[in-house]
GROMACS .gro file of C-alpha atoms in nm:
model
  265
    1UNK     CA    1   1.191   2.806   2.133
    2UNK     CA    2   1.296   2.561   1.864
    3UNK     CA    3   1.021   2.318   1.757
    4UNK     CA    4   1.126   1.956   1.706
    5UNK     CA    5   1.102   1.836   1.348
    6UNK     CA    6   0.866   1.546   1.295
    7UNK     CA    7   1.023   1.241   1.130
    8UNK     CA    8   0.826   1.135   0.824
    9UNK     CA    9   0.870   0.791   0.661
   10UNK     CA   10   0.802   0.795   0.288
   11UNK     CA   11   0.753   0.506   0.044
   12UNK     CA   12   0.913   0.561  -0.296
   13UNK     CA   13   0.692   0.326  -0.500
   14UNK     CA   14   0.542   0.493  -0.806
   15UNK     CA   15   0.189   0.471  -0.665
   16UNK     CA   16   0.271   0.673  -0.352
   17UNK     CA   17   0.477   0.949  -0.512
   18UNK     CA   18   0.182   1.183  -0.583
   19UNK     CA   19   0.110   1.185  -0.208
   20UNK     CA   20   0.473   1.248  -0.113
   21UNK     CA   21   0.595   1.469  -0.395
   22UNK     CA   22   0.536   1.796  -0.214
   23UNK     CA   23   0.737   1.677   0.085
   24UNK     CA   24   1.015   1.550  -0.140
   25UNK     CA   25   1.041   1.853  -0.368
   26UNK     CA   26   0.889   2.150  -0.192
   27UNK     CA   27   0.862   2.053   0.171
   28UNK     CA   28   0.853   2.285   0.471
   29UNK     CA   29   1.206   2.200   0.582
   30UNK     CA   30   1.156   2.338   0.931
   31UNK     CA   31   0.873   2.094   1.009
   32UNK     CA   32   0.965   1.750   0.869
   33UNK     CA   33   1.268   1.525   0.845
   34UNK     CA   34   1.227   1.264   0.572
   35UNK     CA   35   1.320   0.896   0.571
   36UNK     CA   36   1.265   0.661   0.276
   37UNK     CA   37   1.156   0.301   0.327
   38UNK     CA   38   0.953   0.017   0.173
   39UNK     CA   39   0.599  -0.015   0.316
   40UNK     CA   40   0.671  -0.287   0.574
   41UNK     CA   41   0.972  -0.098   0.708
   42UNK     CA   42   0.764   0.222   0.737
   43UNK     CA   43   0.532   0.028   0.966
   44UNK     CA   44   0.823  -0.111   1.169
   45UNK     CA   45   0.972   0.237   1.213
   46UNK     CA   46   0.648   0.393   1.333
   47UNK     CA   47   0.587   0.097   1.566
   48UNK     CA   48   0.937   0.137   1.713
   49UNK     CA   49   0.893   0.513   1.752
   50UNK     CA   50   1.192   0.595   1.529
   51UNK     CA   51   0.958   0.801   1.307
   52UNK     CA   52   0.650   1.004   1.398
   53UNK     CA   53   0.450   0.968   1.077
   54UNK     CA   54   0.452   0.717   0.795
   55UNK     CA   55   0.269   0.598   0.488
   56UNK     CA   56   0.180   0.263   0.642
   57UNK     CA   57   0.021  -0.055   0.508
   58UNK     CA   58  -0.348  -0.049   0.603
   59UNK     CA   59  -0.322  -0.364   0.815
   60UNK     CA   60  -0.050  -0.205   1.029
   61UNK     CA   61  -0.306   0.031   1.183
   62UNK     CA   62  -0.465  -0.267   1.356
   63UNK     CA   63  -0.131  -0.393   1.489
   64UNK     CA   64   0.032  -0.074   1.618
   65UNK     CA   65  -0.120   0.100   1.923
   66UNK     CA   66  -0.203   0.469   1.953
   67UNK     CA   67  -0.204   0.574   1.589
   68UNK     CA   68  -0.405   0.850   1.427
   69UNK     CA   69  -0.495   0.851   1.058
   70UNK     CA   70  -0.438   1.155   0.838
   71UNK     CA   71  -0.786   1.211   0.687
   72UNK     CA   72  -0.892   1.216   0.322
   73UNK     CA   73  -0.583   1.055   0.165
   74UNK     CA   74  -0.484   0.698   0.085
   75UNK     CA   75  -0.341   0.464  -0.175
   76UNK     CA   76  -0.650   0.274  -0.287
   77UNK     CA   77  -0.820   0.121  -0.587
   78UNK     CA   78  -1.184   0.118  -0.688
   79UNK     CA   79  -1.122  -0.151  -0.951
   80UNK     CA   80  -0.811  -0.326  -1.076
   81UNK     CA   81  -0.483  -0.187  -0.945
   82UNK     CA   82  -0.212  -0.347  -1.167
   83UNK     CA   83   0.053  -0.335  -0.896
   84UNK     CA   84  -0.067  -0.597  -0.645
   85UNK     CA   85  -0.049  -0.927  -0.829
   86UNK     CA   86  -0.062  -1.296  -0.759
   87UNK     CA   87   0.143  -1.454  -1.038
   88UNK     CA   88   0.115  -1.831  -1.064
   89UNK     CA   89   0.230  -2.134  -1.258
   90UNK     CA   90  -0.102  -2.305  -1.186
   91UNK     CA   91  -0.467  -2.194  -1.169
   92UNK     CA   92  -0.584  -2.015  -0.854
   93UNK     CA   93  -0.758  -2.326  -0.715
   94UNK     CA   94  -0.442  -2.542  -0.734
   95UNK     CA   95  -0.204  -2.311  -0.547
   96UNK     CA   96  -0.032  -2.487  -0.256
   97UNK     CA   97   0.270  -2.262  -0.188
   98UNK     CA   98   0.322  -1.888  -0.232
   99UNK     CA   99   0.637  -1.677  -0.220
  100UNK     CA  100   0.554  -1.341  -0.064
  101UNK     CA  101   0.719  -1.011  -0.146
  102UNK     CA  102   0.874  -0.933   0.191
  103UNK     CA  103   0.788  -0.563   0.151
  104UNK     CA  104   0.418  -0.645   0.180
  105UNK     CA  105   0.193  -0.660   0.485
  106UNK     CA  106  -0.160  -0.562   0.378
  107UNK     CA  107  -0.149  -0.753   0.049
  108UNK     CA  108  -0.050  -1.072   0.232
  109UNK     CA  109  -0.364  -1.052   0.446
  110UNK     CA  110  -0.572  -0.963   0.141
  111UNK     CA  111  -0.437  -1.267  -0.044
  112UNK     CA  112  -0.511  -1.500   0.247
  113UNK     CA  113  -0.868  -1.367   0.269
  114UNK     CA  114  -0.924  -1.411  -0.104
  115UNK     CA  115  -0.780  -1.763  -0.111
  116UNK     CA  116  -1.016  -1.867   0.166
  117UNK     CA  117  -1.318  -1.689   0.017
  118UNK     CA  118  -1.269  -1.829  -0.332
  119UNK     CA  119  -1.141  -2.182  -0.280
  120UNK     CA  120  -1.108  -2.243   0.094
  121UNK     CA  121  -0.733  -2.255   0.040
  122UNK     CA  122  -0.469  -2.202   0.306
  123UNK     CA  123  -0.138  -2.263   0.127
  124UNK     CA  124   0.210  -2.244   0.274
  125UNK     CA  125   0.367  -1.897   0.259
  126UNK     CA  126   0.734  -1.805   0.232
  127UNK     CA  127   0.892  -1.459   0.258
  128UNK     CA  128   1.109  -1.378  -0.042
  129UNK     CA  129   1.290  -1.103  -0.226
  130UNK     CA  130   1.061  -0.971  -0.503
  131UNK     CA  131   1.226  -1.144  -0.798
  132UNK     CA  132   0.968  -1.342  -0.992
  133UNK     CA  133   1.182  -1.612  -1.150
  134UNK     CA  134   1.343  -1.715  -0.822
  135UNK     CA  135   1.009  -1.691  -0.639
  136UNK     CA  136   0.851  -1.938  -0.879
  137UNK     CA  137   1.148  -2.175  -0.887
  138UNK     CA  138   1.028  -2.355  -0.574
  139UNK     CA  139   0.673  -2.228  -0.529
  140UNK     CA  140   0.344  -2.241  -0.718
  141UNK     CA  141   0.281  -1.868  -0.703
  142UNK     CA  142   0.430  -1.533  -0.609
  143UNK     CA  143   0.280  -1.220  -0.454
  144UNK     CA  144   0.432  -0.903  -0.599
  145UNK     CA  145   0.353  -0.546  -0.501
  146UNK     CA  146   0.447  -0.197  -0.612
  147UNK     CA  147   0.716  -0.139  -0.873
  148UNK     CA  148   0.816  -0.506  -0.878
  149UNK     CA  149   0.463  -0.596  -0.990
  150UNK     CA  150   0.457  -0.323  -1.255
  151UNK     CA  151   0.782  -0.440  -1.413
  152UNK     CA  152   0.743  -0.820  -1.382
  153UNK     CA  153   0.730  -1.029  -1.699
  154UNK     CA  154   0.417  -1.240  -1.646
  155UNK     CA  155   0.390  -1.381  -2.000
  156UNK     CA  156   0.270  -1.744  -2.006
  157UNK     CA  157   0.177  -1.730  -1.636
  158UNK     CA  158  -0.154  -1.692  -1.454
  159UNK     CA  159  -0.192  -1.333  -1.336
  160UNK     CA  160  -0.447  -1.226  -1.076
  161UNK     CA  161  -0.504  -0.861  -0.980
  162UNK     CA  162  -0.592  -0.869  -0.609
  163UNK     CA  163  -0.786  -0.542  -0.603
  164UNK     CA  164  -0.998  -0.664  -0.890
  165UNK     CA  165  -1.053  -0.999  -0.715
  166UNK     CA  166  -1.152  -0.815  -0.394
  167UNK     CA  167  -1.406  -0.606  -0.586
  168UNK     CA  168  -1.550  -0.921  -0.745
  169UNK     CA  169  -1.588  -1.089  -0.405
  170UNK     CA  170  -1.712  -0.793  -0.197
  171UNK     CA  171  -1.827  -0.520  -0.435
  172UNK     CA  172  -1.605  -0.275  -0.245
  173UNK     CA  173  -1.289  -0.077  -0.320
  174UNK     CA  174  -0.966  -0.162  -0.143
  175UNK     CA  175  -0.739   0.064   0.062
  176UNK     CA  176  -0.376  -0.045   0.061
  177UNK     CA  177  -0.207   0.231   0.260
  178UNK     CA  178  -0.256   0.568   0.426
  179UNK     CA  179  -0.068   0.826   0.629
  180UNK     CA  180  -0.073   0.764   1.004
  181UNK     CA  181   0.102   0.930   1.296
  182UNK     CA  182   0.183   0.831   1.651
  183UNK     CA  183  -0.061   0.999   1.890
  184UNK     CA  184   0.228   1.126   2.100
  185UNK     CA  185   0.372   1.315   1.800
  186UNK     CA  186   0.132   1.599   1.873
  187UNK     CA  187   0.039   1.644   1.506
  188UNK     CA  188  -0.285   1.843   1.495
  189UNK     CA  189  -0.274   1.987   1.144
  190UNK     CA  190  -0.311   1.756   0.845
  191UNK     CA  191  -0.296   2.038   0.587
  192UNK     CA  192   0.070   1.974   0.489
  193UNK     CA  193  -0.036   1.631   0.362
  194UNK     CA  194  -0.315   1.776   0.150
  195UNK     CA  195  -0.069   2.037   0.022
  196UNK     CA  196   0.187   1.771  -0.067
  197UNK     CA  197  -0.074   1.581  -0.268
  198UNK     CA  198  -0.192   1.895  -0.446
  199UNK     CA  199   0.170   1.966  -0.536
  200UNK     CA  200   0.207   1.609  -0.664
  201UNK     CA  201  -0.100   1.639  -0.884
  202UNK     CA  202   0.020   1.972  -1.020
  203UNK     CA  203   0.360   1.818  -1.104
  204UNK     CA  204   0.237   1.481  -1.227
  205UNK     CA  205   0.437   1.516  -1.549
  206UNK     CA  206   0.758   1.525  -1.344
  207UNK     CA  207   0.659   1.211  -1.154
  208UNK     CA  208   0.566   1.031  -1.475
  209UNK     CA  209   0.895   1.117  -1.646
  210UNK     CA  210   1.101   1.010  -1.346
  211UNK     CA  211   0.921   0.679  -1.301
  212UNK     CA  212   0.915   0.603  -1.672
  213UNK     CA  213   1.293   0.640  -1.682
  214UNK     CA  214   1.351   0.456  -1.357
  215UNK     CA  215   1.119   0.163  -1.427
  216UNK     CA  216   1.169   0.159  -1.807
  217UNK     CA  217   0.795   0.174  -1.867
  218UNK     CA  218   0.641   0.404  -2.133
  219UNK     CA  219   0.523   0.737  -1.994
  220UNK     CA  220   0.161   0.684  -2.095
  221UNK     CA  221   0.150   0.355  -1.905
  222UNK     CA  222   0.278   0.527  -1.591
  223UNK     CA  223   0.032   0.814  -1.636
  224UNK     CA  224  -0.258   0.574  -1.688
  225UNK     CA  225  -0.156   0.374  -1.382
  226UNK     CA  226  -0.143   0.681  -1.156
  227UNK     CA  227  -0.461   0.844  -1.285
  228UNK     CA  228  -0.690   0.550  -1.372
  229UNK     CA  229  -0.590   0.265  -1.142
  230UNK     CA  230  -0.487   0.437  -0.819
  231UNK     CA  231  -0.738   0.635  -0.614
  232UNK     CA  232  -0.586   0.875  -0.361
  233UNK     CA  233  -0.900   0.955  -0.163
  234UNK     CA  234  -1.015   0.817   0.169
  235UNK     CA  235  -1.380   0.882   0.097
  236UNK     CA  236  -1.680   0.705   0.249
  237UNK     CA  237  -1.671   0.430  -0.013
  238UNK     CA  238  -1.304   0.358   0.053
  239UNK     CA  239  -1.356   0.372   0.430
  240UNK     CA  240  -1.636   0.117   0.396
  241UNK     CA  241  -1.404  -0.114   0.203
  242UNK     CA  242  -1.130  -0.065   0.463
  243UNK     CA  243  -1.360  -0.151   0.753
  244UNK     CA  244  -1.489  -0.457   0.569
  245UNK     CA  245  -1.130  -0.573   0.518
  246UNK     CA  246  -1.061  -0.536   0.888
  247UNK     CA  247  -1.378  -0.727   0.979
  248UNK     CA  248  -1.289  -1.019   0.752
  249UNK     CA  249  -0.931  -1.026   0.879
  250UNK     CA  250  -1.061  -1.051   1.236
  251UNK     CA  251  -1.321  -1.315   1.151
  252UNK     CA  252  -1.048  -1.527   0.992
  253UNK     CA  253  -0.818  -1.474   1.293
  254UNK     CA  254  -0.560  -1.293   1.083
  255UNK     CA  255  -0.552  -1.003   1.330
  256UNK     CA  256  -0.615  -1.008   1.704
  257UNK     CA  257  -0.869  -0.726   1.720
  258UNK     CA  258  -1.032  -0.448   1.520
  259UNK     CA  259  -0.975  -0.101   1.655
  260UNK     CA  260  -1.200   0.189   1.555
  261UNK     CA  261  -1.057   0.442   1.314
  262UNK     CA  262  -0.921   0.754   1.485
  263UNK     CA  263  -0.820   1.057   1.280
  264UNK     CA  264  -0.606   1.364   1.316
  265UNK     CA  265  -0.854   1.650   1.346
   0.00000   0.00000   0.00000
């Protein structure tokens, strides 16, 4: 009997490649069919049922029914992250309009929480392509995530690292994304995801070279970003930060409910 391949949505931002590298380069071809998408589209695909598993924005877990989290792995930060930035023409307290990178879901909610916590601000938000100059042409500030944030020229502008701001406000790390699957997919074994990450760590030099060339960033900056600023665990500390994020989002009516975390066993 032929087993159906599971459809796996992968994000190709630099920060997620260590998690996905094993699937991309050395994957068990008989088990997974790969699709490549930005984070928000990964969430849309898993919500629509067009893929079984995806690296989804953390907030999407609370919006999509019947998901299970792949344990132990995430894209998180225990300090500054460098790739989730609020870039502004004016100081934080004077922001009245923000252009949002349309690839983002979790970082939008994080920004709204931080603006309310710090200055009781609720500016107007506009979805936008992630191109800094055009974002700031009509708006006070821009939210950039992923590779667009890493490569943006922020000279002479105010630059706020949202993971760092979250840590300052809450004392907790921040989880941006994790693997999740539809419950109906029947996935019961999370070991391929651990294996993919182990493969990515073992071949980090390949990832660094590729991203350095693609993004035109020096190799040591890419290596430092992936090893010092991104945390790939979903440990107790990160889970605590994730649950706190969900609680605040619910208290501020940014999500309708908070579902308990359910994992693939």
